[in-house]
Coordinates of C-alpha atoms in Angstrom, one line a residue:
Chain A
M15 CA 0.0 0.0 0.0
M16 CA 1.1 3.5 -0.9
Y17 CA 0.3 4.9 2.5
E18 CA 2.2 2.3 4.5
W19 CA 5.2 2.7 2.2
L20 CA 5.2 6.4 2.6
Y21 CA 4.8 6.1 6.3
D22 CA 7.8 3.9 6.5
L23 CA 9.7 6.3 4.4
T24 CA 8.9 9.6 6.1
G25 CA 7.8 8.4 9.6
S26 CA 5.1 11.0 9.7
S27 CA 1.5 10.0 9.3
I28 CA 0.3 13.5 8.4
L29 CA 2.9 14.0 5.7
S30 CA 2.3 10.6 4.1
M31 CA -1.5 11.1 4.3
F32 CA -1.1 14.5 2.6
I33 CA 1.0 13.1 -0.2
V34 CA -1.4 10.2 -0.7
S35 CA -4.3 12.6 -0.9
L36 CA -2.6 15.0 -3.3
L37 CA -1.1 12.3 -5.5
P38 CA -4.2 11.7 -7.7
L39 CA -4.6 15.4 -8.3
F40 CA -1.1 16.2 -9.4
A41 CA 0.0 12.9 -10.8
F42 CA -3.2 12.0 -12.4
I43 CA -6.1 14.5 -12.8
L44 CA -4.1 17.5 -14.0
P45 CA -2.1 15.5 -16.7
F46 CA -5.3 13.7 -17.6
A47 CA -7.2 17.0 -18.0
L48 CA -4.5 18.4 -20.2
L49 CA -4.5 15.3 -22.3
A50 CA -8.3 14.9 -22.4
V51 CA -8.9 18.5 -23.5
L52 CA -6.5 18.0 -26.3
A53 CA -7.9 14.6 -27.1
E54 CA -11.4 15.9 -27.2
R55 CA -10.5 18.6 -29.7
K56 CA -8.5 16.2 -31.8
V57 CA -11.1 13.5 -31.7
S58 CA -13.9 16.0 -32.6
A59 CA -11.8 17.4 -35.4
H60 CA -10.9 14.1 -37.0
M61 CA -14.5 12.9 -36.7
Q62 CA -15.5 16.0 -38.7
D63 CA -12.6 15.5 -41.2
R64 CA -10.7 18.5 -39.8
L65 CA -7.3 18.6 -38.2
G66 CA -7.9 20.4 -34.9
P67 CA -5.1 22.4 -33.2
M68 CA -1.9 22.1 -35.2
R69 CA 0.1 25.2 -34.4
V70 CA 1.4 24.9 -30.8
G71 CA 4.0 22.2 -30.7
Y72 CA 4.0 19.0 -32.9
H73 CA 0.4 18.6 -34.1
G74 CA -0.7 21.0 -31.4
I75 CA 0.3 18.9 -28.4
L76 CA 1.1 21.9 -26.3
Q77 CA -2.2 23.6 -27.1
T78 CA -3.8 23.0 -23.7
I79 CA -0.7 24.3 -21.9
A80 CA -1.0 27.5 -23.9
D81 CA -4.7 27.7 -23.0
I82 CA -3.9 27.3 -19.3
I83 CA -1.3 30.1 -19.5
K84 CA -4.0 32.2 -21.2
L85 CA -6.5 31.4 -18.5
L86 CA -4.0 32.2 -15.7
Q87 CA -3.4 35.6 -17.2
K88 CA -7.1 36.5 -17.5
E89 CA -8.7 39.0 -15.3
D90 CA -10.8 37.4 -12.6
L91 CA -14.0 39.2 -13.3
V92 CA -16.8 39.2 -10.7
P93 CA -19.9 40.9 -12.1
S94 CA -21.3 43.6 -9.7
A95 CA -24.8 42.1 -9.3
T96 CA -23.6 38.7 -8.2
D97 CA -23.7 37.2 -4.7
K98 CA -20.0 37.4 -4.2
K99 CA -19.5 34.8 -1.5
L100 CA -21.4 32.1 -3.3
F101 CA -20.0 33.1 -6.6
N102 CA -16.5 32.6 -5.4
F103 CA -17.2 29.5 -3.5
A104 CA -19.1 27.6 -6.2
P105 CA -16.2 26.6 -8.4
L106 CA -14.3 25.3 -5.4
L107 CA -17.3 23.2 -4.3
V108 CA -17.8 21.7 -7.8
F109 CA -14.1 20.8 -8.0
T110 CA -14.0 19.4 -4.5
G111 CA -17.1 17.3 -5.2
S112 CA -15.6 15.7 -8.3
Y113 CA -12.1 15.4 -6.7
A114 CA -13.4 13.8 -3.5
A115 CA -14.8 10.9 -5.6
F116 CA -11.2 10.0 -6.5
A117 CA -10.5 9.2 -2.8
A118 CA -12.3 5.9 -3.0
I119 CA -11.2 4.9 -6.5
P120 CA -8.6 2.1 -6.6
F121 CA -6.0 3.2 -9.2
S122 CA -4.2 -0.1 -8.6
G123 CA -4.0 -2.8 -6.0
A124 CA -1.3 -0.7 -4.2
F125 CA -2.9 2.7 -4.5
I126 CA -6.3 3.7 -3.1
G127 CA -6.7 7.0 -1.5
S128 CA -9.0 5.6 1.2
Q129 CA -10.0 2.0 1.5
I130 CA -13.4 2.6 2.8
E131 CA -16.0 -0.1 3.0
L132 CA -18.8 2.1 1.6
G133 CA -16.9 3.1 -1.5
L134 CA -19.7 2.9 -4.0
I135 CA -22.2 4.8 -1.9
Y136 CA -19.5 7.3 -0.9
I137 CA -18.8 8.1 -4.5
V138 CA -22.5 8.5 -5.4
A139 CA -23.0 10.7 -2.3
V140 CA -20.0 12.9 -2.7
T141 CA -20.7 13.6 -6.4
G142 CA -24.0 15.0 -5.2
L143 CA -21.9 18.0 -3.9
V144 CA -21.4 18.9 -7.6
V145 CA -25.1 19.6 -7.9
A146 CA -25.0 22.0 -5.0
G147 CA -22.0 23.7 -6.5
I148 CA -23.6 24.0 -9.9
L149 CA -26.9 25.4 -8.4
M150 CA -24.8 27.8 -6.3
A151 CA -23.0 29.0 -9.4
G152 CA -26.1 29.5 -11.4
W153 CA -27.9 31.3 -8.6
A154 CA -25.1 33.5 -7.5
S155 CA -24.3 34.6 -11.1
N156 CA -27.6 36.5 -11.2
N157 CA -28.0 35.7 -14.8
K158 CA -31.1 34.1 -16.3
Y159 CA -29.1 31.7 -18.5
S160 CA -26.9 30.6 -15.7
L161 CA -29.9 30.0 -13.4
L162 CA -31.7 28.1 -16.2
G163 CA -28.6 26.0 -16.8
A164 CA -28.2 25.3 -13.1
M165 CA -31.9 24.3 -12.7
R166 CA -31.7 22.0 -15.6
S167 CA -28.5 20.5 -14.3
A168 CA -29.9 19.8 -10.9
A169 CA -33.0 18.2 -12.3
Q170 CA -31.0 16.1 -14.7
I171 CA -28.4 14.9 -12.2
I172 CA -30.9 14.0 -9.6
S173 CA -33.1 12.1 -12.1
Y174 CA -30.2 10.2 -13.5
E175 CA -28.8 9.3 -10.1
I176 CA -31.7 6.9 -9.7
P177 CA -30.9 4.4 -12.5
T178 CA -27.2 4.7 -11.5
L179 CA -28.0 3.7 -8.0
L180 CA -30.3 0.9 -9.0
I181 CA -27.6 -0.7 -11.1
I182 CA -25.1 -0.2 -8.3
L183 CA -27.6 -1.9 -6.0
T184 CA -27.9 -4.8 -8.3
I185 CA -24.1 -5.2 -8.3
V186 CA -24.1 -4.9 -4.5
M187 CA -26.7 -7.6 -4.3
I188 CA -24.7 -10.0 -6.5
T189 CA -21.3 -9.4 -5.0
G190 CA -22.3 -8.5 -1.5
T191 CA -19.7 -5.7 -1.2
L192 CA -19.7 -1.9 -1.4
S193 CA -16.0 -1.6 -1.3
L194 CA -14.4 -0.8 -4.7
Y195 CA -11.3 -2.6 -3.7
T196 CA -13.0 -5.8 -2.9
L197 CA -15.1 -5.5 -6.0
S198 CA -12.0 -5.2 -8.1
E199 CA -10.3 -8.1 -6.4
L200 CA -13.4 -10.3 -7.0
Q201 CA -13.0 -9.9 -10.8
T202 CA -9.4 -11.0 -10.8
S203 CA -7.5 -13.4 -13.2
F204 CA -9.2 -13.5 -16.6
F205 CA -11.7 -11.3 -18.3
W206 CA -14.6 -13.8 -18.1
N207 CA -14.6 -13.1 -14.4
W208 CA -15.6 -9.5 -15.1
M209 CA -19.1 -8.5 -14.0
I210 CA -20.1 -7.7 -17.5
F211 CA -19.6 -11.4 -18.3
G212 CA -21.7 -12.4 -15.3
G213 CA -19.1 -12.1 -12.5
P214 CA -16.7 -14.6 -10.9
D215 CA -19.4 -17.2 -10.3
T216 CA -19.5 -20.3 -12.4
G217 CA -22.4 -22.4 -13.6
L218 CA -26.0 -21.5 -14.4
Q219 CA -26.1 -18.2 -12.5
K220 CA -23.3 -16.8 -14.6
F221 CA -25.2 -17.4 -17.8
L222 CA -28.4 -16.0 -16.3
Y223 CA -26.6 -12.9 -15.1
L224 CA -24.9 -12.3 -18.5
P225 CA -27.8 -10.6 -20.4
L226 CA -28.8 -8.6 -17.3
M227 CA -25.2 -7.3 -16.9
L228 CA -24.9 -6.3 -20.5
I229 CA -28.1 -4.2 -20.3
G230 CA -27.1 -3.0 -16.9
C231 CA -23.8 -1.8 -18.1
L232 CA -25.5 0.1 -20.9
V233 CA -27.9 1.7 -18.5
I234 CA -25.2 2.8 -16.0
Y235 CA -23.0 4.1 -18.8
I236 CA -25.9 6.2 -20.2
S237 CA -27.0 7.5 -16.8
T238 CA -23.5 8.4 -15.6
L239 CA -22.9 10.1 -18.9
A240 CA -26.0 12.2 -18.1
E241 CA -24.6 12.9 -14.6
V242 CA -21.5 14.5 -16.0
N243 CA -23.5 16.8 -18.3
R244 CA -22.0 15.8 -21.5
T245 CA -23.5 15.6 -25.0
P246 CA -26.1 14.2 -25.7
F247 CA -27.1 15.2 -22.2
D248 CA -25.5 18.6 -22.1
I249 CA -28.7 20.7 -21.8
P250 CA -27.3 22.5 -18.7
E251 CA -24.7 24.2 -20.8
A252 CA -26.4 24.0 -24.2
E253 CA -24.3 26.5 -26.1
S254 CA -27.0 27.3 -28.6
E255 CA -29.7 28.0 -26.0
L256 CA -27.9 29.1 -22.8
V257 CA -24.6 30.7 -23.8
S258 CA -22.8 28.2 -21.7
G259 CA -25.1 27.5 -18.8
Y260 CA -24.1 27.8 -15.2
H261 CA -20.5 29.0 -15.9
T262 CA -21.5 31.8 -18.3
E263 CA -20.3 34.5 -15.9
Y264 CA -17.1 32.9 -14.9
S265 CA -13.7 33.8 -16.3
G266 CA -10.1 32.9 -15.8
M267 CA -9.1 30.3 -13.3
K268 CA -12.6 30.0 -11.8
F269 CA -13.8 28.9 -15.3
A270 CA -10.8 26.6 -15.4
M271 CA -12.0 25.0 -12.2
F272 CA -15.3 24.1 -13.7
F273 CA -13.5 22.8 -16.8
L274 CA -11.2 20.7 -14.7
A275 CA -14.1 19.4 -12.6
E276 CA -15.9 18.4 -15.8
Y277 CA -12.9 16.4 -17.1
A278 CA -12.2 14.9 -13.6
N279 CA -15.8 13.9 -13.5
M280 CA -15.6 12.3 -16.9
F281 CA -12.8 10.1 -15.7
A282 CA -14.4 9.4 -12.3
V283 CA -17.5 8.1 -14.0
S284 CA -15.6 6.1 -16.6
A285 CA -13.6 4.6 -13.7
I286 CA -16.7 3.6 -11.9
V287 CA -18.1 1.8 -15.0
A288 CA -14.7 0.2 -15.4
I289 CA -14.5 -0.9 -11.8
I290 CA -18.1 -2.2 -11.6
F291 CA -18.3 -4.0 -14.9
F292 CA -14.8 -4.3 -16.4
G293 CA -12.7 -5.6 -13.5
G294 CA -11.3 -2.2 -12.4
Y295 CA -7.5 -2.5 -12.3
Q296 CA -7.5 -6.2 -13.1
S297 CA -5.7 -7.3 -16.3
P298 CA -7.9 -9.2 -18.7
F299 CA -5.4 -12.0 -19.2
G300 CA -3.0 -12.5 -16.3
Y301 CA 0.0 -10.4 -15.3
L302 CA 3.4 -10.2 -16.8
G303 CA 4.8 -9.7 -13.3
N304 CA 3.5 -13.2 -12.3
T305 CA 5.1 -15.0 -15.3
L306 CA 8.4 -13.1 -14.8
E307 CA 8.2 -13.4 -11.0
L308 CA 8.6 -9.7 -10.5
Q309 CA 6.2 -8.7 -7.8
W310 CA 6.8 -5.0 -8.0
L311 CA 5.7 -5.0 -11.7
I312 CA 2.1 -6.0 -10.8
P313 CA 0.9 -2.7 -9.3
I314 CA 2.3 -0.8 -12.3
E315 CA 0.5 -3.2 -14.7
Q316 CA -2.6 -2.8 -12.7
F317 CA -2.3 1.0 -13.0
F318 CA -1.8 0.6 -16.7
W319 CA -5.0 -1.5 -17.1
F320 CA -7.0 0.8 -15.0
T321 CA -6.0 4.0 -16.9
A322 CA -6.4 2.1 -20.2
K323 CA -10.0 1.1 -19.3
G324 CA -10.8 4.5 -17.9
L325 CA -9.4 6.3 -21.0
F326 CA -11.3 4.0 -23.3
F327 CA -14.6 4.9 -21.7
V328 CA -13.6 8.6 -21.8
F329 CA -13.0 8.1 -25.5
V330 CA -16.4 6.5 -25.9
Q331 CA -17.9 9.6 -24.2
M332 CA -16.1 11.8 -26.7
W333 CA -17.2 9.6 -29.5
L334 CA -20.8 9.8 -28.4
R335 CA -20.5 13.5 -28.0
W336 CA -19.5 14.0 -31.6
T337 CA -22.1 11.5 -32.9
L338 CA -25.3 12.5 -31.2
P339 CA -27.2 15.7 -31.1
R340 CA -28.5 17.2 -27.9
F341 CA -31.7 15.9 -26.2
R342 CA -34.7 18.2 -25.6
V343 CA -35.5 18.7 -22.0
D344 CA -38.7 16.6 -22.1
Q345 CA -37.0 13.9 -24.1
L346 CA -34.2 13.8 -21.5
M347 CA -36.7 13.3 -18.6
A348 CA -38.8 10.8 -20.6
F349 CA -35.7 8.8 -21.4
C350 CA -34.7 8.6 -17.8
W351 CA -38.1 8.0 -16.2
K352 CA -39.8 5.9 -18.9
Y353 CA -36.9 3.8 -20.1
L354 CA -33.8 3.7 -17.9
I355 CA -35.5 3.5 -14.5
P356 CA -38.0 0.7 -15.4
I357 CA -35.2 -1.3 -17.1
A358 CA -33.0 -0.8 -14.1
F359 CA -35.8 -2.0 -11.8
V360 CA -36.4 -5.1 -14.0
I361 CA -32.7 -5.8 -13.8
L362 CA -32.7 -5.4 -10.0
L363 CA -35.7 -7.7 -9.7
F364 CA -34.3 -10.4 -11.9
A365 CA -30.8 -10.2 -10.4
G366 CA -32.4 -10.7 -7.0
L367 CA -34.4 -13.7 -8.2
I368 CA -31.4 -15.3 -9.9
S369 CA -29.2 -14.8 -6.8
L370 CA -31.8 -16.9 -4.9
I371 CA -31.1 -20.0 -7.1
Chain B
M20 CA -45.4 -3.2 -24.8
R21 CA -44.0 -4.4 -28.1
D22 CA -43.8 -0.8 -29.3
Y23 CA -41.8 0.1 -26.2
F24 CA -39.1 -2.5 -26.8
L25 CA -39.0 -1.7 -30.5
K26 CA -38.4 2.0 -29.7
F27 CA -35.7 1.1 -27.3
W28 CA -34.0 -1.2 -29.7
E29 CA -34.4 1.2 -32.6
G30 CA -32.8 4.0 -30.5
L31 CA -29.9 1.8 -29.6
F32 CA -29.4 0.5 -33.1
T33 CA -29.4 3.9 -34.7
I34 CA -26.9 5.2 -32.2
L35 CA -24.6 2.4 -33.1
I36 CA -25.0 3.2 -36.8
G37 CA -24.1 6.8 -36.0
M38 CA -21.1 5.8 -34.0
K39 CA -20.0 3.6 -36.9
V40 CA -20.1 6.6 -39.2
T41 CA -18.2 8.9 -36.9
F42 CA -15.6 6.2 -36.2
R43 CA -15.0 5.7 -39.9
H44 CA -14.5 9.4 -40.3
L45 CA -11.9 9.4 -37.6
F46 CA -9.6 7.8 -40.1
V47 CA -10.7 9.7 -43.2
P48 CA -7.9 12.1 -44.1
A49 CA -8.7 15.7 -43.1
V50 CA -9.8 18.1 -45.8
T51 CA -8.2 21.0 -44.0
I52 CA -5.6 23.0 -45.9
Q53 CA -3.1 24.5 -43.5
Y54 CA -3.4 27.9 -45.2
P55 CA -0.4 30.0 -44.7
S56 CA 2.0 27.1 -45.1
V57 CA 0.0 25.1 -47.7
K58 CA -1.8 27.2 -50.2
P59 CA -4.9 26.0 -52.0
Q60 CA -4.6 25.5 -55.7
L61 CA -6.2 28.4 -57.5
P62 CA -8.6 27.9 -60.3
E63 CA -7.2 28.3 -63.9
R64 CA -8.7 31.8 -64.6
E65 CA -8.5 33.3 -61.1
R66 CA -8.4 37.1 -60.8
N67 CA -6.1 38.6 -58.3
R68 CA -3.8 41.6 -58.0
L69 CA -3.0 43.4 -61.3
Y70 CA 0.5 44.0 -62.5
V71 CA 1.8 46.3 -65.1
N72 CA 4.9 45.6 -67.1
M73 CA 6.1 49.2 -67.7
D74 CA 8.6 48.1 -70.3
D75 CA 5.7 47.3 -72.6
C76 CA 3.3 50.0 -71.7
I77 CA 2.8 52.6 -74.4
G78 CA 0.6 54.8 -72.3
C79 CA -2.5 54.4 -74.5
D80 CA -4.9 54.9 -71.6
Q81 CA -7.2 52.1 -72.8
C82 CA -7.1 50.2 -69.6
S83 CA -8.0 53.3 -67.6
R84 CA -11.0 54.0 -69.8
A85 CA -12.1 50.4 -69.6
C86 CA -12.1 50.4 -65.8
P87 CA -15.6 50.5 -64.4
V88 CA -14.5 51.9 -61.1
S89 CA -11.8 54.3 -62.3
C90 CA -9.1 52.9 -60.2
I91 CA -6.4 53.3 -62.8
Q92 CA -4.8 56.7 -63.1
I93 CA -2.5 57.3 -66.1
E94 CA -0.6 60.5 -67.0
T95 CA 1.6 60.7 -70.0
V96 CA 4.0 63.1 -71.5
K97 CA 5.1 63.2 -75.2
S98 CA 8.6 62.3 -75.8
L99 CA 11.0 64.7 -77.6
P100 CA 11.6 63.9 -81.3
E101 CA 15.3 63.1 -80.6
E102 CA 14.5 60.7 -77.7
D103 CA 14.1 57.0 -78.6
L104 CA 11.9 55.0 -76.1
G105 CA 12.5 51.7 -77.9
K106 CA 9.8 49.2 -78.9
T107 CA 7.5 47.0 -76.9
S108 CA 7.9 43.2 -77.0
N109 CA 5.3 42.9 -79.7
G110 CA 6.8 45.5 -81.9
K111 CA 4.9 48.6 -81.1
K112 CA 6.8 51.9 -81.0
K113 CA 6.7 53.7 -77.7
A114 CA 6.1 57.5 -78.1
L115 CA 5.0 58.6 -74.6
W116 CA 6.7 58.9 -71.3
V117 CA 4.3 57.4 -68.7
T118 CA 4.8 59.8 -65.7
N119 CA 2.0 58.4 -63.6
F120 CA 0.5 54.9 -63.5
T121 CA -1.3 54.1 -60.3
I122 CA -3.8 51.5 -59.5
D123 CA -5.9 51.9 -56.3
F124 CA -6.5 48.3 -55.2
A125 CA -8.9 49.5 -52.6
K126 CA -11.2 50.5 -55.4
C127 CA -10.3 47.7 -57.8
C128 CA -13.1 45.2 -58.3
Y129 CA -10.9 42.6 -60.0
C130 CA -13.1 42.4 -63.1
E131 CA -10.2 41.9 -65.5
L132 CA -11.8 44.3 -68.0
C133 CA -8.6 46.4 -68.2
V134 CA -6.6 43.4 -69.3
F135 CA -8.4 42.7 -72.6
P136 CA -8.1 46.1 -74.3
C137 CA -4.4 46.4 -73.7
P138 CA -2.7 46.4 -77.1
T139 CA 0.7 45.2 -75.8
D140 CA -0.6 42.7 -73.0
C141 CA 1.4 44.6 -70.4
I142 CA -1.3 44.7 -67.8
Y143 CA -2.3 41.3 -66.4
M144 CA -3.5 39.4 -63.4
T145 CA -0.8 37.8 -61.1
D146 CA -1.5 35.1 -58.6
L147 CA -0.9 37.3 -55.6
Y148 CA -3.9 37.8 -53.3
E149 CA -2.4 38.5 -49.9
F150 CA -1.8 42.2 -49.8
S151 CA -4.0 43.6 -47.1
E152 CA -2.9 46.8 -45.5
F153 CA -3.7 48.7 -42.4
E154 CA -4.1 52.0 -44.2
R155 CA -6.0 52.5 -47.4
G156 CA -3.3 54.7 -48.9
N157 CA -0.9 51.8 -48.9
L158 CA -3.1 50.1 -51.4
I159 CA -2.4 52.6 -54.1
Y160 CA 0.3 50.9 -56.2
D161 CA 2.6 53.0 -58.4
F162 CA 4.0 51.0 -61.4
V163 CA 6.0 53.8 -63.1
T164 CA 9.7 52.8 -63.4
L165 CA 10.9 56.4 -63.7
T166 CA 12.1 58.2 -60.6
Q167 CA 10.4 61.2 -59.3
T168 CA 13.1 63.6 -60.7
E169 CA 13.0 61.9 -64.0
R170 CA 9.3 62.4 -64.2
E171 CA 9.7 66.1 -63.5
E172 CA 12.5 66.3 -66.0
K173 CA 10.4 64.7 -68.7
K174 CA 7.5 67.1 -68.0
K175 CA 9.9 70.0 -68.0
N176 CA 11.5 68.8 -71.2
F177 CA 8.2 68.6 -73.0
E178 CA 7.1 72.0 -71.7
E179 CA 10.3 73.6 -72.9
F180 CA 10.0 71.8 -76.2
Q181 CA 6.4 73.0 -76.4
A182 CA 7.4 76.6 -75.5
K183 CA 10.2 76.5 -78.0
K184 CA 7.8 75.3 -80.6
E185 CA 5.3 77.9 -79.7
A186 CA 7.9 80.5 -79.9
E187 CA 9.1 79.3 -83.3
K188 CA 5.5 79.2 -84.5
A189 CA 4.9 82.6 -83.2
A190 CA 8.0 83.9 -84.8
A191 CA 7.1 82.2 -88.0
A192 CA 3.6 83.6 -87.9
K193 CA 5.0 87.1 -87.2
K194 CA 7.4 86.8 -90.0
A195 CA 4.7 85.6 -92.3
A196 CA 2.5 88.4 -91.2
E197 CA 5.2 90.9 -91.8
E198 CA 6.0 89.5 -95.2
K199 CA 2.3 89.6 -96.0
A200 CA 2.0 93.2 -94.9
L201 CA 5.0 94.0 -96.9
S202 CA 3.6 92.3 -100.0
Q203 CA 0.2 94.0 -99.4
K204 CA 1.8 97.4 -99.2
D205 CA 3.6 96.5 -102.4
Q206 CA 0.5 95.5 -104.2
G207 CA -1.8 98.0 -102.6
E208 CA -5.4 96.8 -102.3
S209 CA -5.8 93.1 -103.0
K210 CA -8.9 90.8 -103.3
P211 CA -7.6 87.3 -102.3
D212 CA -7.2 88.4 -98.6
K213 CA -10.8 88.2 -97.7
P214 CA -11.4 84.4 -97.9
T215 CA -8.4 83.7 -95.7
D216 CA -9.9 86.0 -93.1
E217 CA -13.1 84.2 -93.2
K218 CA -11.4 80.9 -92.7
K219 CA -9.6 82.2 -89.6
G220 CA -12.9 83.4 -88.1
S221 CA -14.5 80.0 -88.6
D222 CA -11.7 78.3 -86.8

């Protein structure tokens, strides 16, 4: 474990805790956000037969760094009619909410911020903070578009949390654990032990779970996609209707905080899907470290598989974004309440019945 | 119930079709032309900035008259009889010093109408199209190859020549008049004078 190793190294529990808690941010989220913003622009460009950023560095690889420098230089505008305290606090809250989720995510067998037993529920609960932050931003901006965006966002996130939770509940029913670490460890060795292929069980139950898990994976992917406010569910910041929704009035680094939170959320959600259904940090076909008898290689391999899975789902999010047009508000709600929630309930019911066999 | 599942399936299936299309386009080569470093191929008969080859210009003013927006300004001075301006590339003899040939590209509408009447093909379209300026005055292009002093000189030369000619003419006229007067005195009253007077009056 990372914490124990650092504790042995430094001898100070506060210092090692501090390093462990900051590591995902500086070693993972910031580089990931830099890469993801560029990847988003490149993917979108190539999907539309364009080139995307090409000027800064080789094929534009330094574009996001240039953008960040630009954002740092920008004036930190606070419009006069805003509620200043809330206005300044909202981006922090949004970012804290999305960063706190990373505390329970196991990056590899050797690195988990906090190995809490209620990991899944904790993540769902703590991402609820994002809703509060978004509402706060929209309300404090004193701008009708911001407020509209925030209201839409709140309605959307709260609605789509229900199918997410129902699917999580199904998984909890099958595996009997809420800890993300235990959940990952259950799906070890080969890829047919992943939850998407019916979990680590063998026999009749596995084959009965298989169709449920396939649909369940689809449902949780769609509903988490809606929770992070990305196209086709981006009505909170629908550019063509609401300027840019709840962060219309923000500039400079406060805007960057929202942006960073959005990308951190994207990864958090992809990581949850990967952990629940695709074995988390487990390799699909054994470890090189085991065959070569190098024990230290295994956590690194696990980290590689985890990021690879996470990045793949982030790529699918981008792929969907540049494929589908935006939902209308009523379609969005109808899709959640008339399709996802009933299906999630059916999955929950059948999974319960099968687990009784 | 059947409708419900059909709808769900249709939605899912069409999304997959859309994703297939976008995924295929991910590998289609981009159509973007990286403009300043890679320039698009211009069409065969593109019309861009004009250029005037002053070696061939005979100062005939036809392009200026053809111009629908009067953006071409030409001023010419006759050369002296002893000066030889050479010939144009297609064999026309040059007889005029072009002291002013400006094209105002702020006014120019790139219609190419000035190109066709040119008898020596000295005004033509180039392939240059990047010449934006911050001030409108900078868009007035001067094509004359003579220096400013040379232009003044040519004008002065011609004026002097003209004055000299005038003077000669005046002198000749005076002399003629004197001779006439003398002959009139010699002959006394004469009849053939009258028609010449009338002719002068009609002029």
